[in-house]
PDB file of C-alpha atoms in Angstrom:
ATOM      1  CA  UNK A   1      -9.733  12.416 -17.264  1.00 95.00           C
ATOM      2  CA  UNK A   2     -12.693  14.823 -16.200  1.00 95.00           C
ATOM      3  CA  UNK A   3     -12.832  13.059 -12.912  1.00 97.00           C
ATOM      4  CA  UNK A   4      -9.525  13.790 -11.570  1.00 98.00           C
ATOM      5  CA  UNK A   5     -10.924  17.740 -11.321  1.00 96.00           C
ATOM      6  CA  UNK A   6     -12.718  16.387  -8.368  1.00 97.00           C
ATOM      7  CA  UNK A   7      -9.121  16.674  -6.664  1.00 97.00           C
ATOM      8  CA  UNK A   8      -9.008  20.386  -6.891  1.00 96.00           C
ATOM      9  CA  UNK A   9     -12.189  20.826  -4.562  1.00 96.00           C
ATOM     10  CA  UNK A  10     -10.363  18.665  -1.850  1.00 98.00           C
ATOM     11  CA  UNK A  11     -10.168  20.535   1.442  1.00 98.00           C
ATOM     12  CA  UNK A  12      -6.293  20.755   1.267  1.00 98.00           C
ATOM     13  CA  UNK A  13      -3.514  23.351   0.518  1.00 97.00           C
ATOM     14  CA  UNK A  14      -1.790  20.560  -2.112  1.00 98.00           C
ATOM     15  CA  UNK A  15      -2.894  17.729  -4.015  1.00 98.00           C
ATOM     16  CA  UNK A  16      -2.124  15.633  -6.707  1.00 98.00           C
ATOM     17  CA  UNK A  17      -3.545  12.403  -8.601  1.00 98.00           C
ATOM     18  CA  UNK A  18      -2.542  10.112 -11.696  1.00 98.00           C
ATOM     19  CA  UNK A  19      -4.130   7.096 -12.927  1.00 98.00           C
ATOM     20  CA  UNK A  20      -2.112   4.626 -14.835  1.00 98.00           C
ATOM     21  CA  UNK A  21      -2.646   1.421 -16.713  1.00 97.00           C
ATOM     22  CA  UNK A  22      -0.727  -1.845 -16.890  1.00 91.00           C
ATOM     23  CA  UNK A  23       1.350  -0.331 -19.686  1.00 93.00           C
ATOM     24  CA  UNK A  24       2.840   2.686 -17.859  1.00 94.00           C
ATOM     25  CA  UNK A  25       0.521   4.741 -19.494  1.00 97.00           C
ATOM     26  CA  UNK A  26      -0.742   7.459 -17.719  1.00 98.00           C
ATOM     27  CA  UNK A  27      -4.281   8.304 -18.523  1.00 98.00           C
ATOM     28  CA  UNK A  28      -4.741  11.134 -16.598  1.00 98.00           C
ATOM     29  CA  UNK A  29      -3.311  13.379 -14.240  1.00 98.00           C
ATOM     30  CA  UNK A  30      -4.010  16.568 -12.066  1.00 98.00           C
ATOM     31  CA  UNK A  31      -1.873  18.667  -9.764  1.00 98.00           C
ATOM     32  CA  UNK A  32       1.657  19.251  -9.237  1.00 98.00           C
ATOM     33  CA  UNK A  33       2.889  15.369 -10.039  1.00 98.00           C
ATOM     34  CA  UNK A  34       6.284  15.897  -9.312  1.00 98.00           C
ATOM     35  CA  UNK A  35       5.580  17.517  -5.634  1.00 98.00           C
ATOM     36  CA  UNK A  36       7.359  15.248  -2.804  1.00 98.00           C
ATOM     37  CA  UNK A  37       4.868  14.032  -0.062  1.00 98.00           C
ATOM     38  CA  UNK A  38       5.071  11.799   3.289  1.00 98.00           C
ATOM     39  CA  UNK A  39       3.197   8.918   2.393  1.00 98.00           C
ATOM     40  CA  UNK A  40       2.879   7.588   5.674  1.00 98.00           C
ATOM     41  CA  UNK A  41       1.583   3.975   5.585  1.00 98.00           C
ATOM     42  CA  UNK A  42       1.628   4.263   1.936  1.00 98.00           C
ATOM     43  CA  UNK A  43       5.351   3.555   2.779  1.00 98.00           C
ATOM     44  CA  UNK A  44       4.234  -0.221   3.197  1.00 98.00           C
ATOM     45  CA  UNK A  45       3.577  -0.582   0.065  1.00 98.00           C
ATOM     46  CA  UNK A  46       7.103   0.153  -0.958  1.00 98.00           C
ATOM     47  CA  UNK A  47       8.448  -1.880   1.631  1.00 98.00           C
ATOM     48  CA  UNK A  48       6.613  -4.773   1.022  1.00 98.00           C
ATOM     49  CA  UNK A  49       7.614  -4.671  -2.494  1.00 98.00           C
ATOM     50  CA  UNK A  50      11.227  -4.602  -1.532  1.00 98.00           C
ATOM     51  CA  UNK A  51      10.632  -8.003   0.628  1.00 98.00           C
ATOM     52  CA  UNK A  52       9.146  -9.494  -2.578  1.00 98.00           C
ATOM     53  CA  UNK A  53      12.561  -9.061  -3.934  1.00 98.00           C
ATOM     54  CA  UNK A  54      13.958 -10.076  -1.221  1.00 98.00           C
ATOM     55  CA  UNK A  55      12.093 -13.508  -1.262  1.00 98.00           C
ATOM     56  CA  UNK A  56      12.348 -13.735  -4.753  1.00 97.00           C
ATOM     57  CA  UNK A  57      16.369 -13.046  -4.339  1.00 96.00           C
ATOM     58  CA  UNK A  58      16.175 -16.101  -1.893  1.00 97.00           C
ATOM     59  CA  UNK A  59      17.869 -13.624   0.674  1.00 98.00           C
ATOM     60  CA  UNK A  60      14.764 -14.313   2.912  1.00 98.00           C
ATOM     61  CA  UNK A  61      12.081 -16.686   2.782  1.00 98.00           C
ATOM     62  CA  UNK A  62       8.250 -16.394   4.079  1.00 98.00           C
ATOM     63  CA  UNK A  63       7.824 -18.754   6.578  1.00 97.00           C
ATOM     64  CA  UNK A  64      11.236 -18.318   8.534  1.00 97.00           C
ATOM     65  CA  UNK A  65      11.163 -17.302  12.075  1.00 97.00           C
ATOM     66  CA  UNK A  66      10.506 -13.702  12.498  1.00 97.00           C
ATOM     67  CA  UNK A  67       9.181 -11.547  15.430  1.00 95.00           C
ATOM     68  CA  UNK A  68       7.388 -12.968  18.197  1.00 97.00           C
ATOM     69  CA  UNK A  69       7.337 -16.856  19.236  1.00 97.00           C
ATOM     70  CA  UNK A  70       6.148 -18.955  16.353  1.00 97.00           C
ATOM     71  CA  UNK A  71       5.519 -16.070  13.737  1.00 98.00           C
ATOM     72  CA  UNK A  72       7.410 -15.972  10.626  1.00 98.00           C
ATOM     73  CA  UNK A  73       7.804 -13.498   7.645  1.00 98.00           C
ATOM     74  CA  UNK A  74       4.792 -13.992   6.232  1.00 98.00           C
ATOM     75  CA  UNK A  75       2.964 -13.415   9.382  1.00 98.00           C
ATOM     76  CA  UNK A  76       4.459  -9.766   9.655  1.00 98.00           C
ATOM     77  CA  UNK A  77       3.648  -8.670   6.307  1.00 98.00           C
ATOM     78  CA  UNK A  78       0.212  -9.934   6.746  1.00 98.00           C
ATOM     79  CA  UNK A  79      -0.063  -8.282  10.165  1.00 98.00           C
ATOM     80  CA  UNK A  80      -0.787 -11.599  11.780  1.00 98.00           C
ATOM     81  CA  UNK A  81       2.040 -11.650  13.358  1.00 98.00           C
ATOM     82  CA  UNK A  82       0.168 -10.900  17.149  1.00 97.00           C
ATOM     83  CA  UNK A  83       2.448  -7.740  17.642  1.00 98.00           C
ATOM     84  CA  UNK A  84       0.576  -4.707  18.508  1.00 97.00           C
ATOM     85  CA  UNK A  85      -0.089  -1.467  16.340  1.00 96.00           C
ATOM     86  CA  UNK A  86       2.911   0.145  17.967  1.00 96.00           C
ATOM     87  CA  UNK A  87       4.853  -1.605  20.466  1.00 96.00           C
ATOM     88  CA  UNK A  88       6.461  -4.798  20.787  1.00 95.00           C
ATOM     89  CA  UNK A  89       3.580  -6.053  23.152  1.00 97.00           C
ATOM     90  CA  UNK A  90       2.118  -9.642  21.847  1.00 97.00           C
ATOM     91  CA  UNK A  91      -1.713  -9.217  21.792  1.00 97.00           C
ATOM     92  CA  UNK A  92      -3.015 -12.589  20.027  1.00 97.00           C
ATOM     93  CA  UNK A  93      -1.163 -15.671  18.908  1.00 97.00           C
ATOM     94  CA  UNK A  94      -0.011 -15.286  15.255  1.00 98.00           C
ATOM     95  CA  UNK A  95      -2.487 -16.411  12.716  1.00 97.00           C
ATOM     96  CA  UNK A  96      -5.576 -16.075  14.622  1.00 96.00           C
ATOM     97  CA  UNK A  97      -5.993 -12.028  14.159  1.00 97.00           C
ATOM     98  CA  UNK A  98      -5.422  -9.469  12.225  1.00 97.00           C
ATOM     99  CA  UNK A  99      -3.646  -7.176  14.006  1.00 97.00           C
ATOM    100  CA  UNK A 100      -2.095  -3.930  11.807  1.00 97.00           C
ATOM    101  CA  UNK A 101       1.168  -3.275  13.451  1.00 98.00           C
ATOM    102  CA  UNK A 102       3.519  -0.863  12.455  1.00 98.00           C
ATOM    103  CA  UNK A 103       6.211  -2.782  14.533  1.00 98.00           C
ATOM    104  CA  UNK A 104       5.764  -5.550  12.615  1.00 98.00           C
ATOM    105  CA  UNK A 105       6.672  -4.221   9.330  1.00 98.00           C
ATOM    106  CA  UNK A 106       9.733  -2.594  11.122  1.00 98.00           C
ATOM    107  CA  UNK A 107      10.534  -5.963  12.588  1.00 98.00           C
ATOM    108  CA  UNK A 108      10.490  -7.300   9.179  1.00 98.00           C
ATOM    109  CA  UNK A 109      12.786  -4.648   7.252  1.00 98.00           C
ATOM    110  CA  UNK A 110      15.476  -5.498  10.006  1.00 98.00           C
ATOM    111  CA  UNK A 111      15.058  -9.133   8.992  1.00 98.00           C
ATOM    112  CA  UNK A 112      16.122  -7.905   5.715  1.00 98.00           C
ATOM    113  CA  UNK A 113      18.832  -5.876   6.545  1.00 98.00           C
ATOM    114  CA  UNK A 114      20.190  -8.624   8.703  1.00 98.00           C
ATOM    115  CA  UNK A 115      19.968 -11.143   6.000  1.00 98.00           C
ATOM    116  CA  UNK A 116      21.414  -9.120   3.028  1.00 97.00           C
ATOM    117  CA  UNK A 117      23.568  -7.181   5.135  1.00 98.00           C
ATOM    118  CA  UNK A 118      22.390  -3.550   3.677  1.00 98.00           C
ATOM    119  CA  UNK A 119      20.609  -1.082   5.754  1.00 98.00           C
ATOM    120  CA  UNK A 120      16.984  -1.177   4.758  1.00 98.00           C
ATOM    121  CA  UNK A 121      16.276   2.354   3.190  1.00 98.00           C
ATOM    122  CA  UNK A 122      19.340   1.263   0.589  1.00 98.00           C
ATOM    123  CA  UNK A 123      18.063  -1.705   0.360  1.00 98.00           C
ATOM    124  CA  UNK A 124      14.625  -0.382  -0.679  1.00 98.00           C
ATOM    125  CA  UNK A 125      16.648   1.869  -2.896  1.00 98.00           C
ATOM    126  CA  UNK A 126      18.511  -0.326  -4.915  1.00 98.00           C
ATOM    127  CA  UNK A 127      15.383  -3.195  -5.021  1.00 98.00           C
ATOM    128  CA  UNK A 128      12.632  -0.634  -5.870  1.00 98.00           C
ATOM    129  CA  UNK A 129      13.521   2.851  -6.466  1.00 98.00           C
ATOM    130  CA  UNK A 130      16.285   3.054  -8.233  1.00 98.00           C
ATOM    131  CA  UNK A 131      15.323  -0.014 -11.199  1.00 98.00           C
ATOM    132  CA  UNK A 132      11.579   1.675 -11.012  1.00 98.00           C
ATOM    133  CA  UNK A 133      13.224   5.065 -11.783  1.00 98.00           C
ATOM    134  CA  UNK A 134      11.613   6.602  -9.018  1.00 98.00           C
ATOM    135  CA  UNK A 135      14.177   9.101  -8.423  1.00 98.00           C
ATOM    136  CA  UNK A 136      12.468  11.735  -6.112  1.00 98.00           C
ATOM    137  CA  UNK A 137      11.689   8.581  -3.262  1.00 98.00           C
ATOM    138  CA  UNK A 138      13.208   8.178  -0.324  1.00 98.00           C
ATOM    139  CA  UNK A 139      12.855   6.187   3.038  1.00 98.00           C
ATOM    140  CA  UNK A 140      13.623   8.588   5.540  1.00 97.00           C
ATOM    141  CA  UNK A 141      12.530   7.113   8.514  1.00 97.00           C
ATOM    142  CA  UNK A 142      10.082   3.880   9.135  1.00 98.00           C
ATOM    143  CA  UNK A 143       9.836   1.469   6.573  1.00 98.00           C
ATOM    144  CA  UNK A 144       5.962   1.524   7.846  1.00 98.00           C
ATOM    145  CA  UNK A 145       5.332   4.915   7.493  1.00 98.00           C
ATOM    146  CA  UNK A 146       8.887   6.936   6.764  1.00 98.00           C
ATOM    147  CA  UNK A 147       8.780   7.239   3.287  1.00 98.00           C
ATOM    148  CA  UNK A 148       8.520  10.577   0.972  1.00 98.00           C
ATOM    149  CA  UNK A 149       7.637  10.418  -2.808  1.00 98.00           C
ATOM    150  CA  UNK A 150       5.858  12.177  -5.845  1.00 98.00           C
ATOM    151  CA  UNK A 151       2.868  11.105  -7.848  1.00 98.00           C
ATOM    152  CA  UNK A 152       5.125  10.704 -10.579  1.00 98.00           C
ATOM    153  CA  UNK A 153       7.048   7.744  -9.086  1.00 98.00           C
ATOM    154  CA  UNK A 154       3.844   5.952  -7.451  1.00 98.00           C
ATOM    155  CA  UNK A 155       2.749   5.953 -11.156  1.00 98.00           C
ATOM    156  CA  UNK A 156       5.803   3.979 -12.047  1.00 98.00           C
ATOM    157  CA  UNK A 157       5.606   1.615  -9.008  1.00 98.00           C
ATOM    158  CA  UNK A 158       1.671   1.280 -10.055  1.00 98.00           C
ATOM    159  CA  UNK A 159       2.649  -0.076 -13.228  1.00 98.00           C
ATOM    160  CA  UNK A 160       5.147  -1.857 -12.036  1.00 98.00           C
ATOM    161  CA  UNK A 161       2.416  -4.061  -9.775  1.00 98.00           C
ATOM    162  CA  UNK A 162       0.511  -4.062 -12.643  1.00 98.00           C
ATOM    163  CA  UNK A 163       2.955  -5.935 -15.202  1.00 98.00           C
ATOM    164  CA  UNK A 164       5.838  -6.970 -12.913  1.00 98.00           C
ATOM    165  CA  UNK A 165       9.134  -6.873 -14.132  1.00 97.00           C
ATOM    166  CA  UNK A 166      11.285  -6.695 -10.667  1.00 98.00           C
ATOM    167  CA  UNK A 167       9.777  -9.872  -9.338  1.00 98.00           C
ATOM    168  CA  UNK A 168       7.605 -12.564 -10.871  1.00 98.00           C
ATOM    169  CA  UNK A 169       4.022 -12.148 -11.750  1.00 97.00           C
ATOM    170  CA  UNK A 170       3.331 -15.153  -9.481  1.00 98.00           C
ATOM    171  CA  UNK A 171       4.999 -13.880  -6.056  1.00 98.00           C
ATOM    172  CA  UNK A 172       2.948 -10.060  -7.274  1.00 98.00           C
ATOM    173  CA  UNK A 173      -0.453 -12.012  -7.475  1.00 98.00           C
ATOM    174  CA  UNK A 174       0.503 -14.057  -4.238  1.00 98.00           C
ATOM    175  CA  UNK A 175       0.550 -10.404  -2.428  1.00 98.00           C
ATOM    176  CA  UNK A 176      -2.605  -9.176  -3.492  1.00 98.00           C
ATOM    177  CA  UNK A 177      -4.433 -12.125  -2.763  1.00 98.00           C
ATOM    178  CA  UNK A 178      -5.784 -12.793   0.894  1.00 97.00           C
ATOM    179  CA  UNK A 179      -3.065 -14.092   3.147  1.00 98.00           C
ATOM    180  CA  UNK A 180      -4.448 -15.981   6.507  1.00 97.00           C
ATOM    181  CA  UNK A 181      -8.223 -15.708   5.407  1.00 96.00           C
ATOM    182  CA  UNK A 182     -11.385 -15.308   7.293  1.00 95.00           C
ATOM    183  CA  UNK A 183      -9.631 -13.254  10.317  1.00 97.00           C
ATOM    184  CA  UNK A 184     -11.600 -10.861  11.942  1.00 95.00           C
ATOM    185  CA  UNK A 185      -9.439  -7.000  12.771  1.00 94.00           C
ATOM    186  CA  UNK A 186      -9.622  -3.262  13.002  1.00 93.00           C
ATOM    187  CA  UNK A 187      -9.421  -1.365   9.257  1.00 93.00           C
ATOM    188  CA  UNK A 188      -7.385   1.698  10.898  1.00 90.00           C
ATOM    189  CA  UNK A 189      -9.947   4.455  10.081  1.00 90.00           C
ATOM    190  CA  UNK A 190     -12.328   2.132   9.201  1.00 92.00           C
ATOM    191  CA  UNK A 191     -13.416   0.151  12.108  1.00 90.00           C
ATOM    192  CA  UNK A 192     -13.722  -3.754  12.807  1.00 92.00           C
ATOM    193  CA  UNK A 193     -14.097  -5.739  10.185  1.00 93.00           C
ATOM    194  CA  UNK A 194     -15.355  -9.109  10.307  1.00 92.00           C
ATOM    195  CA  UNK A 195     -13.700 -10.293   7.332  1.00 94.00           C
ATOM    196  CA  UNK A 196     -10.100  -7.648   7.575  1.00 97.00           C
ATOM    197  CA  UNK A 197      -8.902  -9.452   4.237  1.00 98.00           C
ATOM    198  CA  UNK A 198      -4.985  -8.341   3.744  1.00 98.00           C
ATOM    199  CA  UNK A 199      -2.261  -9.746   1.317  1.00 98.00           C
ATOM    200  CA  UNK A 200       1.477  -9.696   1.752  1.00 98.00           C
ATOM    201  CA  UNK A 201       1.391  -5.880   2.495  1.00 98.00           C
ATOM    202  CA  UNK A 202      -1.146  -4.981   0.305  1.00 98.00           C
ATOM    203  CA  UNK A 203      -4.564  -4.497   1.909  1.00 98.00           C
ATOM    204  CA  UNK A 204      -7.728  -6.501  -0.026  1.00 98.00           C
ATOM    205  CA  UNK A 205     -10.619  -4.423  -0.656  1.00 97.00           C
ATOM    206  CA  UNK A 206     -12.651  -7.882  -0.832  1.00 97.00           C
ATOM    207  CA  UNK A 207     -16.261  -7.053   0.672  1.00 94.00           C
ATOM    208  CA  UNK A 208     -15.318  -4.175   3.701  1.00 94.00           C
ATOM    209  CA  UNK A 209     -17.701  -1.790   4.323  1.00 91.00           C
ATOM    210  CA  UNK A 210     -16.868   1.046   4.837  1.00 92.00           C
ATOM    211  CA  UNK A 211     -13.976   1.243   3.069  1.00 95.00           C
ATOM    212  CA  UNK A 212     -11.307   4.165   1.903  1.00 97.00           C
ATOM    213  CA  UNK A 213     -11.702   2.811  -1.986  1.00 98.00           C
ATOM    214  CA  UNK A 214     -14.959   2.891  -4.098  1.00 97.00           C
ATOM    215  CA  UNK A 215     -18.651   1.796  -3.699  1.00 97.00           C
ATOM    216  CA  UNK A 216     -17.690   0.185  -7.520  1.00 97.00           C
ATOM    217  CA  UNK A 217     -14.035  -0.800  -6.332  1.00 98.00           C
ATOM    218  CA  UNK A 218     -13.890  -4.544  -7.515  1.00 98.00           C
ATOM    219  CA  UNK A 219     -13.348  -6.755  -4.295  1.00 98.00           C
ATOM    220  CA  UNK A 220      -9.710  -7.525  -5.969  1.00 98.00           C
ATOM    221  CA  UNK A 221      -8.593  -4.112  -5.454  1.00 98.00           C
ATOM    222  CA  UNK A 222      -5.284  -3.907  -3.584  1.00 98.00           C
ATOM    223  CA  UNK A 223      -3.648  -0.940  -2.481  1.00 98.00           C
ATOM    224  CA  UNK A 224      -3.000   0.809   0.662  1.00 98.00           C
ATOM    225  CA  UNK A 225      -4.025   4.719   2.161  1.00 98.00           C
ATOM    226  CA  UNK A 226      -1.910   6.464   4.730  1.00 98.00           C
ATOM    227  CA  UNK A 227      -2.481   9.035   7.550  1.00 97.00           C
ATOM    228  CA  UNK A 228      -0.555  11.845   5.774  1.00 97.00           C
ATOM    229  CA  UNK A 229      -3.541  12.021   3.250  1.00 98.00           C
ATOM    230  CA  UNK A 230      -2.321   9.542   0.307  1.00 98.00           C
ATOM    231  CA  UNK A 231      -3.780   6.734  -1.219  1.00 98.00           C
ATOM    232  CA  UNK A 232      -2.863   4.118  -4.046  1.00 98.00           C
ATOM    233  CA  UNK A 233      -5.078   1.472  -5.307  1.00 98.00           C
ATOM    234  CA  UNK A 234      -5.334  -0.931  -7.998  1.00 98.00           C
ATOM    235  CA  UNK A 235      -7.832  -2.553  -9.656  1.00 98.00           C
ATOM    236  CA  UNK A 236      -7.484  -5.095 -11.691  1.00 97.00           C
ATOM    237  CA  UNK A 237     -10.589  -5.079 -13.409  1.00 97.00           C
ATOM    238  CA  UNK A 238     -10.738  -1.574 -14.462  1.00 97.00           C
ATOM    239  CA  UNK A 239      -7.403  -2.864 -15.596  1.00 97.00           C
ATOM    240  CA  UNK A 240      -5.979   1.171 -14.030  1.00 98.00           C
ATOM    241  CA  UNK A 241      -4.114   1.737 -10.732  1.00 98.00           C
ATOM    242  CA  UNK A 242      -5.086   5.772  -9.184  1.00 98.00           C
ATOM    243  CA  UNK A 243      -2.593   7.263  -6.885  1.00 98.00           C
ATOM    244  CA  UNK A 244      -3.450  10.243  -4.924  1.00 98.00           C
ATOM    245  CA  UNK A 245      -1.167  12.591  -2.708  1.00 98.00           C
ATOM    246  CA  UNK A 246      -2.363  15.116  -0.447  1.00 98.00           C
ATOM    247  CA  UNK A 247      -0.880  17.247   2.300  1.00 97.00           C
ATOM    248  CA  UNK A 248      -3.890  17.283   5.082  1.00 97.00           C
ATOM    249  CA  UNK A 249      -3.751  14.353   7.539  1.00 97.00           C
ATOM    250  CA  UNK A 250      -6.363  11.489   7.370  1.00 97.00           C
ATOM    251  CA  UNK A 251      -9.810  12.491   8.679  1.00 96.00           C
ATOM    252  CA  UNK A 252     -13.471  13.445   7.526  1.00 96.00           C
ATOM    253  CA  UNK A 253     -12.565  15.361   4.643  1.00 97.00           C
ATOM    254  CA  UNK A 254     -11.092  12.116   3.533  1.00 97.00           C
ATOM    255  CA  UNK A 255     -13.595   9.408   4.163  1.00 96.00           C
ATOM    256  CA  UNK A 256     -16.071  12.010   2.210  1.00 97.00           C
ATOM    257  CA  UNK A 257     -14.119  12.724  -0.172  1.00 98.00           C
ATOM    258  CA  UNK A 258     -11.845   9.609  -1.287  1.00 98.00           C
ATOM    259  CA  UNK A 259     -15.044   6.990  -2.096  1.00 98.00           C
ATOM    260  CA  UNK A 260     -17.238   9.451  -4.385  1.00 98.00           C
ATOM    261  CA  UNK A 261     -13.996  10.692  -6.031  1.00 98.00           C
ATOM    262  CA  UNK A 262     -12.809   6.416  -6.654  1.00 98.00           C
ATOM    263  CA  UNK A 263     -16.413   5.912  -8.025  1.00 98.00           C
ATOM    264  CA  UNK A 264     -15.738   8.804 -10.610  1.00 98.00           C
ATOM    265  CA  UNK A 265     -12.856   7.492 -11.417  1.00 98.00           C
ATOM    266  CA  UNK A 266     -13.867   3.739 -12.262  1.00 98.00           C
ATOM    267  CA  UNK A 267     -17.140   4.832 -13.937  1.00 98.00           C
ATOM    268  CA  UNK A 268     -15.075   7.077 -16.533  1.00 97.00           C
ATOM    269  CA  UNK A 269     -12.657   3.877 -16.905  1.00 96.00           C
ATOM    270  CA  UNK A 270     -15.589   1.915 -17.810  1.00 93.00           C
ATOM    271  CA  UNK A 271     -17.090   5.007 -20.003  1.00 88.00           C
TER     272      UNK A 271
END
């Protein structure tokens, strides 16, 4: 795909890219696909995943208690929860704002653990990486932001969200539709959003402005970017998922770079 040059004129020292369909197949791919980067938030991705499996297992279920008073499992993988970005401080009541909180996603993995009685980065393992084949990821530290993988594996997990085979396609489409619509909350990056549509982990493109993915980006598009540089989004109708690694922290170079390069993307998708 001509469009994934665009990643070699990034303002970083490494970068790589793939785009994938629902079949696996990768239609293009640029960079060194096999080089292991943090993801950073991309982590929650990942982790959310694993909790699908989890639910799915019947190990867990969504609306059992979970963090503060009155939230439950959904609410923390929704980041509804009223936990703060980082701390265990209670900011709003859960349900009535969207709140991204790193916490909460931690808060959630130990519900996990607890329940299945298997530290979290195995469990994540043994759910996700290991049935995947994603052999060069590993959750090294916080299942919000703690994991380290390769382009080459994202592609797999891609697919994987695209035709699910770990987990039904029901609970998949229930996480990357809006959970707790219509709540108003800060796109980290981004800015406030009126409408800071989220699924069950996955963040919803819906109508956001500004946003991280494309000016074409269909309002279905779920995915998630993270500080270290990385994104991951899929779009269901350009029927592709694009993954992109980078080793430069979140900034500028990002928010100028990232939209024009989705747009090229999805316009060579649609030929």
């Amino acid at each position: 795909m001509e469009s994934l040059h665009a990643v070699s004129r990034w303002p970083v020292e490494t970068a790589a890219a793939a785009v994938v369909d629902a079949s696996g197949r990768v239609l293009g791919a640029t960079g060194p696909t096999d080089h292991r980067f943090p993801l950073a938030s991309v982590t929650k991705l990942l982790t959310a995943y694993a909790v699908l499996v989890a639910v799915e297992e019947g190990a867990v279920e969504w609306d059992q208690p979970a963090g503060p008073e009155g939230s439950t499992l959904r609410h923390l993988i929704a980041h509804t929860s009223g936990l703060a970005f980082d701390s265990a401080a209670v900011q709003a009541a859960p349900g009535t704002k969207r709140i991204y909180s790193n916490t909460g996603f931690e808060l959630m993995a130990d519900t996990v653990a607890a329940a299945t009685d298997i530290p979290f980065a195995d469990y994540l393992a043994e759910a996700v990486f290991t049935p995947l084949g994603m052999t060069s990821s590993t959750l090294d530290a916080s299942p919000a932001a703690g994991a380290t993988s390769t382009v080459d594996d994202l592609v797999r997990f891609a697919a994987e969200v695209q035709a699910p085979k770990l987990v039904s396609a029901g609970l998949v489409a229930e996480a990357v539709s809006v959970a707790f619509p219509g709540l108003r909350g800060v796109l980290p990056g981004y800015g406030m959003q009126k409408d800071n549509a989220w699924g069950l982990g996955f963040e919803i493109r819906a109508d956001k402005s500004p946003h991280w993915t494309g000016t074409t980006s269909s309002p279905r598009t779920a995915g998630h970017f993270g500080q270290s540089g990385t994104f991951l989004w899929i779009d269901p109708d350009a029927g592709a998922a694009c993954v992109a690694l980078a080793d430069r922290p979140f900034g500028e170079w990002a928010v100028a770079a990232w939209t024009p390069f989705t747009d090229g993307v999805l316009a060579e998708l649609r030929g």
